[in-house]
Structure formats: C-alpha cells, structure tokens
Amino acid sequence: MGKQESLENAKIVGSPLVHNVCLFILLFAFWMALVGTLKTKFIVYGLITAGVTVWLCYPLLLVPNKDGSKKYFVFGVPIFKFISYSVWLMWQLVLANIDVLKATTSQNLDIDPKVVRFYFKVDNPMAYVVLANSITLTPGTVTLNVSDDGLFEIHALTVGAAEGVLDGSFQKKVADLYGEAYEFSVVEEEE
Amino acid sequence: MICDFTIREIIAALFVLGGSVFFVGSAIGMLRLPDFYTRIHASGNSETLGCMLSFIGLMIYEGPTITALKMAIVFTIVFLANPIGSHILGKAAYKSGHKVLTAKDLEKEEDEDADIHH
C-alpha cells in the first residue's frame, strides 16, 4: 500500500505536456503512414484515435525508478541522440554479423562460447532495456538475464563478441543517450 | 535482351543478394553450432543484417512510395521485437539450468569422438 502511494507521488521527469504531444505526433504519423491518403475523413479518424490512445496509454508509459522517487517516460529520449545511437548500432551490427558469419563458416568452428558478467547501474530503467536489447540484437551476444541490482549475464559466442561487450563502449553510449551517470564494472570469471 | 534492367533494379538485386548471403550463413550456423545458446546467435545473424539488407533492397526496388515507408515500419518492428524473442528463449533456458557449453567442453567432446572412431 505504501509503495503504491509513493508511486503516485513520484515526480515525473520532464514535462507531461511535451510527452503527450510527442506521443500524439508519433501515433498520428504512424496512422497516416498506414492509411496512405490525405482524405479529410481519415485525418479526422486519425486525430480522434491518436488522442484517445494517448489519453489511455500515457499513464502506462511511465516507468518508476528503483526507489520509486521518480517516473520516467518510456520514449523520453532526445531524438537526435537516438538517431546517432541507432546509426552507431547499425555499424556495430554490420561488424558483428561479419564476425559471426566468419566464425560459423570457418573450417573448424572458430568459437569460444561462455557467459560473461558485468554490473551496470543507472537511474533510468529504460537504459537497462535499451542496453539489454542492443546487446541481444548484436549477433554473437545474447542477454541471458538482468537482475534487479544491475547484473547483466551475457552469453558470448566469439572472443571478439565478448571483448566488445566488456570494453564498456556500449555502456558508455547508452548512458550518454540518457545523459546519466553510470557505474560499470566487469565481474571476473572465477576458475 | 538480357541487359534490360535499370540501374536501380541492379542495386536492389545486389542488396537482396547480400541479405540472402546472411540468411544462408545463419542456416549454416544453425546446423553446425553445438548447443542451444550458440544457435541463438546464428538466428540473430539472419534477423539483423539479413533482414536489413533484404528490406533495403526491396525499398530501393519500390522507390519513394508509401509502400517503401511501410516496409521501413515493418523493419523497425522486426528490430524491436526480435531481440525480445531471443532474450526470452535464452532466459528460459538459463533459468531452467540448461548447461552452457564452453570451449573446454567442446575440446573434451572432440577427444571422446576421436576415441570412439579410432
């Protein structure tokens, strides 16, 4: 009960009006792309449905942080930073794809599968989501588990893939994307 | 008339061909890799660059129309949804205690195989 109350009092990061307008524009643009014509009827339908969807969904798209003091908007990312991050991620994807393709088609399977672990701590819960999804999207690395205290367990296929995750460039990019301070430490393998 | 293609069609075909190289690589990886976790990586190969190059090829072939925009949307949704699928598969296996093969185990298996054959 106490947690519920504290979540209602949680401070929303950023302005709710800007969030609502951004979500509305996103949904309306998606509607127009699917409709594909500029008839008045469809524009009016689009405005109404986008408005109702924003009204219903906005409270669901606020994620509380760990201690429940702040709420973050899910799409609350600076758009230009996000685009530059996407371009960087695409380039990483190309490199990782070629790496995995070489490893799997080489004569004697040039692989070194293992689980690597690291701690990554930020305040914004969406940063965890973006980091885990980016790592999984990159071939050669799959996020197996993310625990509440920020322990990432990653399965890496090749030596290069494991190094790519552990050298901290991914973590730095994601933290920069959300403009937050972060803690990063590699858990050494015990053997 | 063999050379009755426009430049745009040739570029589109090259992109789709490049994408299919990664699809084939993904299939080869599926067959050759030893255990469950490593096979997830092989599937990731096709769902990222294979999908990306194929869709770029199709978008170039289609030209600047609303269909190309819809293709871009489909491609974005694939990019958002696919890692979630891979992650859930991996997480389910990991939580249920499926053993992670390492390079050491692979060497051991090879030795055992060698003993059987000779």
Short mmCIF file of C-alpha atoms in Angstrom, two decimals:
data_model
loop_
_atom_site.label_atom_id
_atom_site.label_comp_id
_atom_site.label_asym_id
_atom_site.label_seq_id
_atom_site.Cartn_x
_atom_site.Cartn_y
_atom_site.Cartn_z
CA MET A 1 0.00 0.00 0.00
CA GLY A 2 2.76 2.36 0.99
CA LYS A 3 4.61 1.65 -2.24
CA GLN A 4 1.50 2.36 -4.28
CA GLU A 5 1.10 5.75 -2.63
CA SER A 6 4.72 6.68 -3.10
CA LEU A 7 4.45 5.78 -6.80
CA GLU A 8 1.55 8.17 -7.20
CA ASN A 9 3.57 10.93 -5.61
CA ALA A 10 6.59 10.13 -7.76
CA LYS A 11 7.91 13.06 -9.72
CA ILE A 12 7.60 12.74 -13.49
CA VAL A 13 10.89 13.57 -15.21
CA GLY A 14 10.31 16.12 -17.97
CA SER A 15 7.07 17.83 -18.85
CA PRO A 16 3.91 15.66 -19.26
CA LEU A 17 2.55 18.04 -21.90
CA VAL A 18 5.63 17.57 -24.13
CA HIS A 19 5.39 13.81 -23.64
CA ASN A 20 1.72 13.75 -24.60
CA VAL A 21 2.32 15.88 -27.69
CA CYS A 22 5.29 13.73 -28.79
CA LEU A 23 3.30 10.52 -28.34
CA PHE A 24 0.36 12.05 -30.23
CA ILE A 25 2.57 13.09 -33.16
CA LEU A 26 4.21 9.65 -33.25
CA LEU A 27 0.86 7.81 -33.29
CA PHE A 28 -0.70 10.17 -35.80
CA ALA A 29 2.28 9.85 -38.16
CA PHE A 30 2.03 6.05 -37.86
CA TRP A 31 -1.69 6.23 -38.67
CA MET A 32 -1.09 8.43 -41.70
CA ALA A 33 1.65 6.11 -42.95
CA LEU A 34 -0.72 3.14 -42.73
CA VAL A 35 -3.66 4.99 -44.30
CA GLY A 36 -1.60 6.43 -47.13
CA THR A 37 -4.14 9.00 -48.34
CA LEU A 38 -4.89 12.57 -47.33
CA LYS A 39 -8.71 12.39 -47.24
CA THR A 40 -10.34 14.52 -44.53
CA LYS A 41 -12.29 11.56 -43.16
CA PHE A 42 -9.15 9.58 -42.39
CA ILE A 43 -7.36 12.58 -40.92
CA VAL A 44 -10.25 13.18 -38.53
CA TYR A 45 -10.39 9.50 -37.56
CA GLY A 46 -6.64 9.56 -37.02
CA LEU A 47 -6.76 12.62 -34.79
CA ILE A 48 -9.51 11.08 -32.67
CA THR A 49 -7.92 7.64 -32.31
CA ALA A 50 -4.47 9.08 -31.62
CA GLY A 51 -5.96 11.36 -28.98
CA VAL A 52 -7.86 8.56 -27.24
CA THR A 53 -4.82 6.28 -27.36
CA VAL A 54 -2.59 8.93 -25.82
CA TRP A 55 -5.15 9.57 -23.08
CA LEU A 56 -5.40 5.85 -22.26
CA CYS A 57 -1.76 4.88 -22.63
CA TYR A 58 0.22 7.77 -21.19
CA PRO A 59 -0.04 6.60 -17.54
CA LEU A 60 1.08 3.12 -18.62
CA LEU A 61 4.16 4.51 -20.33
CA LEU A 62 5.64 5.96 -17.15
CA VAL A 63 8.24 3.70 -15.55
CA PRO A 64 9.27 4.25 -11.92
CA ASN A 65 12.92 4.01 -10.97
CA LYS A 66 14.17 1.61 -8.32
CA ASP A 67 13.47 3.64 -5.17
CA GLY A 68 10.19 4.91 -6.58
CA SER A 69 11.06 8.61 -6.27
CA LYS A 70 10.90 9.43 -9.99
CA LYS A 71 8.94 8.29 -13.00
CA TYR A 72 10.50 8.20 -16.45
CA PHE A 73 8.63 8.44 -19.74
CA VAL A 74 9.39 5.39 -21.91
CA PHE A 75 10.02 7.37 -25.10
CA GLY A 76 11.75 10.22 -23.27
CA VAL A 77 14.90 10.14 -25.39
CA PRO A 78 16.48 13.11 -27.20
CA ILE A 79 15.63 12.29 -30.80
CA PHE A 80 18.90 13.34 -32.46
CA LYS A 81 20.96 11.47 -29.90
CA PHE A 82 18.76 8.44 -30.51
CA ILE A 83 19.29 8.65 -34.27
CA SER A 84 23.06 8.91 -33.88
CA TYR A 85 22.95 6.00 -31.45
CA SER A 86 20.94 3.95 -33.98
CA VAL A 87 23.45 4.68 -36.73
CA TRP A 88 26.30 3.64 -34.46
CA LEU A 89 24.39 0.47 -33.50
CA MET A 90 23.79 -0.37 -37.18
CA TRP A 91 27.51 -0.14 -37.84
CA GLN A 92 28.21 -2.38 -34.84
CA LEU A 93 25.65 -4.83 -36.23
CA VAL A 94 27.41 -4.99 -39.58
CA LEU A 95 30.78 -5.67 -37.93
CA ALA A 96 29.34 -8.26 -35.53
CA ASN A 97 27.43 -10.00 -38.31
CA ILE A 98 30.56 -10.41 -40.40
CA ASP A 99 32.42 -11.66 -37.32
CA VAL A 100 29.78 -14.30 -36.54
CA LEU A 101 29.46 -15.32 -40.19
CA LYS A 102 33.24 -15.86 -40.38
CA ALA A 103 33.24 -17.83 -37.13
CA THR A 104 30.37 -20.14 -38.06
CA THR A 105 31.53 -20.87 -41.59
CA SER A 106 35.23 -21.31 -40.79
CA GLN A 107 36.77 -24.74 -41.24
CA ASN A 108 36.95 -25.78 -37.58
CA LEU A 109 34.30 -23.58 -35.90
CA ASP A 110 36.31 -20.69 -34.53
CA ILE A 111 34.10 -20.16 -31.46
CA ASP A 112 34.63 -19.65 -27.73
CA PRO A 113 31.18 -19.75 -26.09
CA LYS A 114 31.00 -18.56 -22.49
CA VAL A 115 28.92 -16.45 -20.11
CA VAL A 116 30.36 -13.04 -19.23
CA ARG A 117 29.01 -10.87 -16.42
CA PHE A 118 29.15 -7.17 -15.65
CA TYR A 119 27.46 -4.67 -13.42
CA PHE A 120 25.81 -1.64 -15.00
CA LYS A 121 23.90 0.81 -12.83
CA VAL A 122 21.91 3.85 -13.91
CA ASP A 123 18.81 5.50 -12.53
CA ASN A 124 16.63 5.34 -15.64
CA PRO A 125 15.09 1.85 -16.08
CA MET A 126 14.80 2.37 -19.83
CA ALA A 127 18.59 2.45 -20.09
CA TYR A 128 18.64 -1.18 -18.92
CA VAL A 129 16.08 -2.10 -21.56
CA VAL A 130 17.95 -0.33 -24.35
CA LEU A 131 21.29 -1.81 -23.32
CA ALA A 132 19.94 -5.37 -22.97
CA ASN A 133 18.08 -5.19 -26.26
CA SER A 134 21.03 -3.68 -28.12
CA ILE A 135 23.30 -6.43 -26.82
CA THR A 136 20.82 -9.11 -27.85
CA LEU A 137 20.31 -7.51 -31.25
CA THR A 138 24.04 -7.65 -31.94
CA PRO A 139 24.84 -11.15 -33.25
CA GLY A 140 27.34 -13.03 -31.10
CA THR A 141 25.93 -11.79 -27.80
CA VAL A 142 22.61 -12.64 -26.10
CA THR A 143 21.49 -11.19 -22.79
CA LEU A 144 20.50 -14.16 -20.65
CA ASN A 145 19.46 -12.34 -17.51
CA VAL A 146 19.37 -8.88 -15.97
CA SER A 147 18.94 -8.86 -12.21
CA ASP A 148 17.44 -6.08 -10.10
CA ASP A 149 20.81 -4.84 -8.88
CA GLY A 150 22.10 -4.38 -12.43
CA LEU A 151 23.99 -7.62 -13.01
CA PHE A 152 23.97 -8.46 -16.71
CA GLU A 153 24.67 -12.05 -17.74
CA ILE A 154 25.64 -12.22 -21.39
CA HIS A 155 26.31 -15.30 -23.49
CA ALA A 156 29.08 -14.52 -25.96
CA LEU A 157 29.87 -16.68 -28.98
CA THR A 158 33.29 -15.48 -30.10
CA VAL A 159 36.27 -13.87 -28.39
CA GLY A 160 35.64 -10.63 -30.27
CA ALA A 161 32.00 -10.52 -29.18
CA ALA A 162 32.91 -10.97 -25.51
CA GLU A 163 35.52 -8.21 -25.72
CA GLY A 164 33.05 -5.92 -27.47
CA VAL A 165 30.62 -6.21 -24.56
CA LEU A 166 33.21 -5.93 -21.79
CA ASP A 167 35.20 -2.95 -23.09
CA GLY A 168 32.50 -0.55 -21.91
CA SER A 169 31.80 1.32 -25.15
CA PHE A 170 28.22 0.01 -25.34
CA GLN A 171 27.54 1.04 -21.75
CA LYS A 172 29.01 4.49 -22.29
CA LYS A 173 26.90 5.07 -25.41
CA VAL A 174 23.67 4.05 -23.65
CA ALA A 175 24.42 6.20 -20.60
CA ASP A 176 25.23 9.14 -22.90
CA LEU A 177 21.94 8.56 -24.71
CA TYR A 178 20.03 9.10 -21.46
CA GLY A 179 22.51 11.70 -20.21
CA GLU A 180 23.08 9.98 -16.89
CA ALA A 181 25.93 8.99 -14.66
CA TYR A 182 26.60 5.27 -14.69
CA GLU A 183 28.61 2.64 -12.87
CA PHE A 184 30.22 -0.13 -14.82
CA SER A 185 32.33 -2.98 -13.54
CA VAL A 186 33.27 -6.31 -15.06
CA VAL A 187 32.83 -9.42 -12.95
CA GLU A 188 35.93 -11.55 -13.38
CA GLU A 189 35.40 -15.24 -14.00
CA GLU A 190 36.20 -17.43 -11.06
CA GLU A 191 38.02 -20.59 -12.02
CA MET B 1 17.67 -8.75 -74.28
CA ILE B 2 19.47 -9.87 -71.15
CA CYS B 3 20.62 -6.44 -70.03
CA ASP B 4 17.14 -4.95 -69.85
CA PHE B 5 17.47 -3.80 -66.24
CA THR B 6 17.61 -0.33 -64.81
CA ILE B 7 20.47 0.64 -62.51
CA ARG B 8 18.01 0.81 -59.60
CA GLU B 9 16.91 -2.78 -60.11
CA ILE B 10 20.50 -3.98 -60.21
CA ILE B 11 21.34 -2.15 -56.97
CA ALA B 12 18.20 -3.57 -55.35
CA ALA B 13 19.10 -7.07 -56.51
CA LEU B 14 22.60 -6.70 -55.06
CA PHE B 15 21.17 -5.71 -51.69
CA VAL B 16 18.74 -8.64 -51.64
CA LEU B 17 21.57 -10.96 -52.66
CA GLY B 18 23.73 -9.61 -49.84
CA GLY B 19 20.86 -10.22 -47.44
CA SER B 20 20.42 -13.79 -48.60
CA VAL B 21 24.13 -14.46 -48.02
CA PHE B 22 23.50 -13.72 -44.35
CA PHE B 23 20.35 -15.89 -44.35
CA VAL B 24 22.38 -18.79 -45.74
CA GLY B 25 25.14 -18.12 -43.20
CA SER B 26 22.51 -18.22 -40.48
CA ALA B 27 21.20 -21.59 -41.71
CA ILE B 28 24.75 -23.00 -41.84
CA GLY B 29 25.36 -21.75 -38.30
CA MET B 30 22.12 -23.37 -37.13
CA LEU B 31 23.34 -26.75 -38.40
CA ARG B 32 26.96 -26.54 -37.33
CA LEU B 33 26.90 -24.94 -33.89
CA PRO B 34 26.92 -27.36 -30.95
CA ASP B 35 24.33 -26.25 -28.38
CA PHE B 36 21.19 -24.22 -27.79
CA TYR B 37 22.78 -20.93 -26.73
CA THR B 38 25.19 -20.79 -29.63
CA ARG B 39 22.35 -21.46 -32.06
CA ILE B 40 20.51 -18.37 -30.86
CA HIS B 41 23.47 -16.38 -32.15
CA ALA B 42 23.13 -17.98 -35.56
CA SER B 43 19.49 -16.98 -35.76
CA GLY B 44 20.47 -13.43 -34.78
CA ASN B 45 22.61 -13.30 -37.89
CA SER B 46 19.64 -13.60 -40.22
CA GLU B 47 17.27 -11.44 -38.26
CA THR B 48 19.54 -8.40 -38.25
CA LEU B 49 21.75 -7.90 -41.28
CA GLY B 50 19.93 -10.42 -43.47
CA CYS B 51 16.61 -8.76 -42.80
CA MET B 52 18.08 -5.26 -43.01
CA LEU B 53 19.77 -5.73 -46.39
CA SER B 54 16.74 -7.51 -47.89
CA PHE B 55 14.40 -4.75 -46.80
CA ILE B 56 16.74 -2.03 -48.04
CA GLY B 57 16.88 -3.84 -51.38
CA LEU B 58 13.10 -4.05 -51.57
CA MET B 59 12.76 -0.39 -50.61
CA ILE B 60 15.17 0.63 -53.36
CA TYR B 61 13.24 -1.55 -55.83
CA GLU B 62 9.94 0.00 -54.74
CA GLY B 63 11.14 3.60 -54.96
CA PRO B 64 9.87 6.51 -52.86
CA THR B 65 6.29 5.38 -52.29
CA ILE B 66 4.09 4.76 -49.28
CA THR B 67 4.81 1.03 -49.60
CA ALA B 68 8.53 1.68 -49.01
CA LEU B 69 7.62 3.62 -45.87
CA LYS B 70 5.52 0.69 -44.67
CA MET B 71 8.46 -1.61 -45.30
CA ALA B 72 10.60 0.66 -43.14
CA ILE B 73 7.98 0.40 -40.38
CA VAL B 74 7.88 -3.41 -40.62
CA PHE B 75 11.67 -3.48 -40.49
CA THR B 76 11.71 -1.26 -37.40
CA ILE B 77 9.18 -3.51 -35.67
CA VAL B 78 11.29 -6.58 -36.53
CA PHE B 79 14.29 -4.84 -34.98
CA LEU B 80 12.37 -4.03 -31.81
CA ALA B 81 10.65 -7.41 -31.42
CA ASN B 82 13.33 -9.91 -32.39
CA PRO B 83 15.81 -9.32 -29.55
CA ILE B 84 12.95 -9.79 -27.10
CA GLY B 85 12.26 -13.24 -28.55
CA SER B 86 15.93 -14.24 -28.43
CA HIS B 87 16.25 -12.92 -24.89
CA ILE B 88 13.20 -14.81 -23.63
CA LEU B 89 14.42 -18.07 -25.16
CA GLY B 90 17.87 -17.59 -23.66
CA LYS B 91 16.49 -16.55 -20.30
CA ALA B 92 14.13 -19.54 -20.10
CA ALA B 93 16.98 -21.93 -20.86
CA TYR B 94 19.35 -20.22 -18.42
CA LYS B 95 16.86 -20.07 -15.56
CA SER B 96 15.89 -23.72 -16.00
CA GLY B 97 19.55 -24.64 -15.63
CA HIS B 98 20.46 -25.65 -19.16
CA LYS B 99 24.22 -26.17 -19.20
CA VAL B 100 26.31 -23.60 -21.06
CA LEU B 101 28.89 -25.34 -23.22
CA THR B 102 32.32 -23.72 -23.08
CA ALA B 103 35.41 -24.15 -25.22
CA LYS B 104 36.76 -26.71 -22.73
CA ASP B 105 33.68 -28.94 -23.05
CA LEU B 106 33.93 -28.73 -26.81
CA GLU B 107 37.55 -29.95 -26.73
CA LYS B 108 36.57 -32.79 -24.42
CA GLU B 109 33.78 -33.85 -26.76
CA GLU B 110 36.14 -33.85 -29.69
CA ASP B 111 38.58 -36.10 -27.81
CA GLU B 112 35.79 -38.53 -26.93
CA ASP B 113 34.63 -38.63 -30.52
CA ALA B 114 38.21 -39.33 -31.61
CA ASP B 115 38.44 -42.23 -29.15
CA ILE B 116 35.29 -43.81 -30.49
CA HIS B 117 36.34 -43.61 -34.11
CA HIS B 118 39.86 -44.99 -33.70
#
